[in-house]
Coordinates of N, CA, C and O in Angstrom, one line a residue:
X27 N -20.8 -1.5 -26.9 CA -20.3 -0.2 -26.4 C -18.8 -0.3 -26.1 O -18.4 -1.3 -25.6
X28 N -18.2 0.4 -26.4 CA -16.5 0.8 -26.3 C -15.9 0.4 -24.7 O -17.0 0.5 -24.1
X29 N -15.2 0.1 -24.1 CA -14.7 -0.1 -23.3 C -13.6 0.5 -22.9 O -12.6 0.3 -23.6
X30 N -13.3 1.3 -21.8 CA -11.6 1.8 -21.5 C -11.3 1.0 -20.5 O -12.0 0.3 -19.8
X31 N -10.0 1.1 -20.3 CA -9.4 0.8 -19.3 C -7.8 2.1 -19.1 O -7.4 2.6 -20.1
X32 N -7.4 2.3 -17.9 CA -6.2 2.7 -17.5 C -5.5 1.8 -16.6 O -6.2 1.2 -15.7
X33 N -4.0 1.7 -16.6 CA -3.7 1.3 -16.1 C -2.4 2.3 -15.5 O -1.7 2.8 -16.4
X34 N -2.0 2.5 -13.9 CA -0.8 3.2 -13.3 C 0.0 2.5 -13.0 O -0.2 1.7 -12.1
X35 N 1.2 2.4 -13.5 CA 2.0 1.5 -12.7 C 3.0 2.5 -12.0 O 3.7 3.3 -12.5
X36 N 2.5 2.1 -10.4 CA 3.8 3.6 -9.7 C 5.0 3.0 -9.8 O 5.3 1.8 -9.6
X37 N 6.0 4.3 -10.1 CA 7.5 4.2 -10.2 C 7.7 3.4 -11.7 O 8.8 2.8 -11.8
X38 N 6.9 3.3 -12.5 CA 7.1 2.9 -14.0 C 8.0 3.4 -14.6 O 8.5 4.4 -14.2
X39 N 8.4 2.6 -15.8 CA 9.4 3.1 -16.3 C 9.4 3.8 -17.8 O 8.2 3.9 -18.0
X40 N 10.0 4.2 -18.7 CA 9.5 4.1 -20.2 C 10.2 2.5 -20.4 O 9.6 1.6 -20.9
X41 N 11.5 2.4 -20.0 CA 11.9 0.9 -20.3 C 11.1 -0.4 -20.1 O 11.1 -1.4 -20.9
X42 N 10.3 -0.3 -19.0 CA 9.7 -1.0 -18.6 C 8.7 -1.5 -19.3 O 8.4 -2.7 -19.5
X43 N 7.9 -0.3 -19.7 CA 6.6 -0.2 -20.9 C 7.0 -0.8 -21.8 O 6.5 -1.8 -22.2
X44 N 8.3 -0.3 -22.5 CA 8.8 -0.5 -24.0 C 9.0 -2.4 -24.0 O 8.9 -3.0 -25.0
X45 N 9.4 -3.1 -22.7 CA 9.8 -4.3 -23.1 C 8.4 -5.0 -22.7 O 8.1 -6.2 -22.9
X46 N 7.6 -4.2 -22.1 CA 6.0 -5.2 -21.6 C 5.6 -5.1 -23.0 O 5.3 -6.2 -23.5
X47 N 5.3 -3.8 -23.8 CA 4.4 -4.1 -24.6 C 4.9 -4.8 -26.1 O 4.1 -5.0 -27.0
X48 N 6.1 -5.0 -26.0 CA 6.7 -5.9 -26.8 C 6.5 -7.0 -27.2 O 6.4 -7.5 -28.4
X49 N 6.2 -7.5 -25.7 CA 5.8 -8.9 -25.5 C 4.3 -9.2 -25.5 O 3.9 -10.4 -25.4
X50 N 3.4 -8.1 -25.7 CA 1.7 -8.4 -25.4 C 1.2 -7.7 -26.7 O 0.0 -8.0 -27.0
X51 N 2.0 -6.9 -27.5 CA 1.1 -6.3 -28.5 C 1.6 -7.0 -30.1 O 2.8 -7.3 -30.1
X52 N 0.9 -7.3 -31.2 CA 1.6 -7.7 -32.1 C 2.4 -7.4 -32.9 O 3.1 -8.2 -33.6
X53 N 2.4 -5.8 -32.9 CA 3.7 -4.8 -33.1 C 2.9 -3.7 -33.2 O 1.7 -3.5 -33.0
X54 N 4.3 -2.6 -33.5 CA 3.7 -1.4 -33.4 C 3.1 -1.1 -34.4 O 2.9 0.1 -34.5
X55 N 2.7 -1.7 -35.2 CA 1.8 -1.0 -36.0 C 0.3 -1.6 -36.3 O -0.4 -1.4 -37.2
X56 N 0.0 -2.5 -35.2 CA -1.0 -3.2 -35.3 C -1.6 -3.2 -34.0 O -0.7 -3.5 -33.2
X57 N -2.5 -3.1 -33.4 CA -3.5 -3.3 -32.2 C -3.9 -4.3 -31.8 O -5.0 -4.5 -32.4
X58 N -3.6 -5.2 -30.9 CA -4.4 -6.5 -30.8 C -5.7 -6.3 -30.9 O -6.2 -5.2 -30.6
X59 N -6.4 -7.5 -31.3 CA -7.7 -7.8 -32.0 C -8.4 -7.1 -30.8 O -7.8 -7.0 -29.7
X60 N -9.7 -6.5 -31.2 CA -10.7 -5.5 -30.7 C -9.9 -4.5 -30.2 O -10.8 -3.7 -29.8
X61 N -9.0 -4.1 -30.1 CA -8.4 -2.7 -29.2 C -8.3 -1.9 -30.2 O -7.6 -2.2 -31.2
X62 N -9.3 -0.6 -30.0 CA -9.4 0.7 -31.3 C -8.7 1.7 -30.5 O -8.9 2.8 -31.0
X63 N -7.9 1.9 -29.4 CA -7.3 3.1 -29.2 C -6.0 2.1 -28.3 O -6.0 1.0 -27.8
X64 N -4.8 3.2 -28.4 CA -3.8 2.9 -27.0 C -3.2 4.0 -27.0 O -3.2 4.8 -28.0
X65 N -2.4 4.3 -25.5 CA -2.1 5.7 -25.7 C -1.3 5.5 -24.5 O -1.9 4.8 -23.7
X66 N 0.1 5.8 -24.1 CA 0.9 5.9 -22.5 C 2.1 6.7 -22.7 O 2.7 7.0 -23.8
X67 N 2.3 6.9 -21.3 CA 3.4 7.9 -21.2 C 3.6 7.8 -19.8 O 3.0 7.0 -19.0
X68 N 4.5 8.7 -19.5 CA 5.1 9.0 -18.4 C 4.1 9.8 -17.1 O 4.1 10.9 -17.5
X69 N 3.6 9.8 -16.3 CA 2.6 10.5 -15.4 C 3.4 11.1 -14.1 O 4.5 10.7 -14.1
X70 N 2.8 11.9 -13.1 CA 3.6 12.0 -12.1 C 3.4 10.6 -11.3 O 2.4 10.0 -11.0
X71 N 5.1 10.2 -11.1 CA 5.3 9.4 -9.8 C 5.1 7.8 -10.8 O 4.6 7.0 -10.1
X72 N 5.3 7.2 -12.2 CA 5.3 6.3 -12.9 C 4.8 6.3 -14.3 O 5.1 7.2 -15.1
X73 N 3.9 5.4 -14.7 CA 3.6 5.7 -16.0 C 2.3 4.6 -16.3 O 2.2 3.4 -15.9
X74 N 1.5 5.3 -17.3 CA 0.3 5.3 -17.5 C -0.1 5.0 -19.0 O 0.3 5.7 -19.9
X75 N -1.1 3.9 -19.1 CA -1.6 3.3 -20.3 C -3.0 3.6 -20.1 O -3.6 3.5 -19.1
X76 N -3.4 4.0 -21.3 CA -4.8 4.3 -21.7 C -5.0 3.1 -22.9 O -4.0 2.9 -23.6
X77 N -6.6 2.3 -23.1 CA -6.6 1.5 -24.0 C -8.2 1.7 -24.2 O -9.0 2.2 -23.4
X78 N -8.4 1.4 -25.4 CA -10.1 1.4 -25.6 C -10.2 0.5 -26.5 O -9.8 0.5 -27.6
X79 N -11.3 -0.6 -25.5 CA -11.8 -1.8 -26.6 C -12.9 -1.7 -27.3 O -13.5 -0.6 -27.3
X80 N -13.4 -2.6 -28.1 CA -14.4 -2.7 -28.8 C -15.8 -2.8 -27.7 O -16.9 -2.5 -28.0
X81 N -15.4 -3.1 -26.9 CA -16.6 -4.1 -25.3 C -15.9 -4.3 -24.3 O -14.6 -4.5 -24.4
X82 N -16.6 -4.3 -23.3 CA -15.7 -5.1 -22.1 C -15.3 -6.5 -22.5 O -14.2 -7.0 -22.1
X83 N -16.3 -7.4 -23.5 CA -15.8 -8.7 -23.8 C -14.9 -8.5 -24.2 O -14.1 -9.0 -23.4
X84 N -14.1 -7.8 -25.4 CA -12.6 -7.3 -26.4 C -12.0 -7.8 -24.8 O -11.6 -8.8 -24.4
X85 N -12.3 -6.7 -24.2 CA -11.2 -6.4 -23.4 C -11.0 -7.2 -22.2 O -10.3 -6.7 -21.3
X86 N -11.4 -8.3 -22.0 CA -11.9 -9.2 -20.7 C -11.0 -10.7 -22.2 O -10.5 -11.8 -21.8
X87 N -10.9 -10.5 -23.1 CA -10.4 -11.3 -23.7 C -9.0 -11.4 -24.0 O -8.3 -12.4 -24.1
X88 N -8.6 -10.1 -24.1 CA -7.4 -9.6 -24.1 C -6.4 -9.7 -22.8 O -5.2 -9.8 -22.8
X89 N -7.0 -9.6 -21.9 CA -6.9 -9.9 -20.6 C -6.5 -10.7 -20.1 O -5.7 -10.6 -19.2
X90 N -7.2 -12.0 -20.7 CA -7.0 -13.7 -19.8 C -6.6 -14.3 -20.9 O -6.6 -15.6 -20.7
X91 N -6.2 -14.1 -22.1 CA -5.5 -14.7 -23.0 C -3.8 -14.6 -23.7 O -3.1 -15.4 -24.3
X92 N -3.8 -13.2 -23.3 CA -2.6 -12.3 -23.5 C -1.8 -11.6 -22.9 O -0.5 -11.5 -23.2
X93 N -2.4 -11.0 -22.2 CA -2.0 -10.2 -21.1 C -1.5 -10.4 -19.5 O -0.5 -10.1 -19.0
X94 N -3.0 -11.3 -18.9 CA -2.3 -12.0 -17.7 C -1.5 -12.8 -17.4 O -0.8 -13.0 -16.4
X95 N -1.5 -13.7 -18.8 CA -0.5 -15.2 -18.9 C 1.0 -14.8 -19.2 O 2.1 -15.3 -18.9
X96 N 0.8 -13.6 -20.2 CA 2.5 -13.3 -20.0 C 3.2 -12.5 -18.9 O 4.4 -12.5 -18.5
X97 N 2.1 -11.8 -18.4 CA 2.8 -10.7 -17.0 C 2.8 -11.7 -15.9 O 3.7 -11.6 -15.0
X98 N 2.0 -12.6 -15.9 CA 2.1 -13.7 -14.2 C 3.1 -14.4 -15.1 O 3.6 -15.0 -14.2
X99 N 3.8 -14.8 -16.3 CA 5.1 -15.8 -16.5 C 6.2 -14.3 -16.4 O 7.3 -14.8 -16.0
X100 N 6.3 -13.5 -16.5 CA 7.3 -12.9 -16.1 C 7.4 -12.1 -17.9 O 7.0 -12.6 -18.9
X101 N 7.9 -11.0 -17.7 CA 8.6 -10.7 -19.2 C 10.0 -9.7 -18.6 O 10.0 -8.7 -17.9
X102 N 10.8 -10.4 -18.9 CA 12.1 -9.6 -19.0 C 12.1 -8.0 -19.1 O 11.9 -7.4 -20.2
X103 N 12.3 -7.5 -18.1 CA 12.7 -5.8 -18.2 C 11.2 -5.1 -17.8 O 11.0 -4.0 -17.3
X104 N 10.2 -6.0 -18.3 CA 8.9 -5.3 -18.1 C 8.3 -4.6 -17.2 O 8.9 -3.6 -17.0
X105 N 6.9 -4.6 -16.2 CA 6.5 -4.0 -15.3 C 6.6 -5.5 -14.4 O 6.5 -6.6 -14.8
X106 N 6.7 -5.0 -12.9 CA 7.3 -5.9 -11.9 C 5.8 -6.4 -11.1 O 5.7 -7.6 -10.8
X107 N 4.9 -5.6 -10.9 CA 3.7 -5.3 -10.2 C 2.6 -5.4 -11.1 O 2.5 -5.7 -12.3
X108 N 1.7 -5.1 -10.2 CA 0.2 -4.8 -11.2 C -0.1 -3.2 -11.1 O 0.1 -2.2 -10.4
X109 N -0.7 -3.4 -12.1 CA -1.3 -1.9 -12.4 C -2.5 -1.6 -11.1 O -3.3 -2.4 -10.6
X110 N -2.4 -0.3 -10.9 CA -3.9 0.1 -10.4 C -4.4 0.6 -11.5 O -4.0 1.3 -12.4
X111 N -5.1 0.2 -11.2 CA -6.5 -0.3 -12.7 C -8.0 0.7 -12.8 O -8.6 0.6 -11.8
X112 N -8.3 1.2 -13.5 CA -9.5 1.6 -13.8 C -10.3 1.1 -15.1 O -9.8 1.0 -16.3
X113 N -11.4 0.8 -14.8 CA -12.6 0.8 -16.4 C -13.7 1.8 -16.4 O -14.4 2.2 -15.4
X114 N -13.9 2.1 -17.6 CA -15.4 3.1 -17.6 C -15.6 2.3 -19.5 O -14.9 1.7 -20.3
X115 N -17.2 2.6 -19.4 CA -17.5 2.7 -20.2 C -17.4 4.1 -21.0 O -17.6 5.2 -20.6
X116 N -17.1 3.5 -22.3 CA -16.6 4.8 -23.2 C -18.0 5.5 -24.1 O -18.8 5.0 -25.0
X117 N -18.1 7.1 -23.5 CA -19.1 8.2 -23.8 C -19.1 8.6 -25.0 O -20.0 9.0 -25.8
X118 N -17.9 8.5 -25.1 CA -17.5 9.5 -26.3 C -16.5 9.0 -26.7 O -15.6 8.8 -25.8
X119 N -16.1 8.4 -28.0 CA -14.5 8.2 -28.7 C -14.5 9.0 -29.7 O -15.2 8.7 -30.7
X120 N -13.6 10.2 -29.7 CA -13.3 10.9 -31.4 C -12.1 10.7 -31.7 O -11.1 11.0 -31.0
X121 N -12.0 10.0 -33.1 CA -10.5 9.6 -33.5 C -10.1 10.8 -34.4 O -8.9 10.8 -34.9

């Protein structure tokens, strides 16, 4: 079953985003392995990433192999904090 996640980072930036996902995605025109959706922007009061994996495993993988190890070593320009975080299992995906 699909997996989402959101992520808020308050007082985010677009700069911020643009140099985190730089460093965690394999480019823009490619999705890291299991992620079939991503989607962010600006929200009130910071800025907001939507992702949908293949499984919570995709996404529990992407997580502790890619994601946490570069945000806990730091990435230049990136987000400073952690996200407040949400997951749901995904009901519905129409692409």
């Amino acid at each position: 079953m699909a997996y989402g996640i959101t992520h808020f980072f308050p007082g985010g930036t677009k700069e911020q985003y643009e140099a985190s996902i730089a460093a965690v995605h394999p480019s823009r025109q490619k999705l890291p392995a299991g992620q079939l959706f991503h989607a962010a922007g600006p929200s009130a009061g910071g800025w907001l990433i939507v992702a949908v994996h293949e499984s919570q495993k995709s996404w529990e993988t992407f997580r502790d192999t890619i994601l946490m190890p570069k945000m806990k070593a730091g990435i230049p320009g990136g987000f400073t904090s952690p996200p407040e975080e949400r997951a749901f299992e995904v009901h519905d995906l129409q692409k």
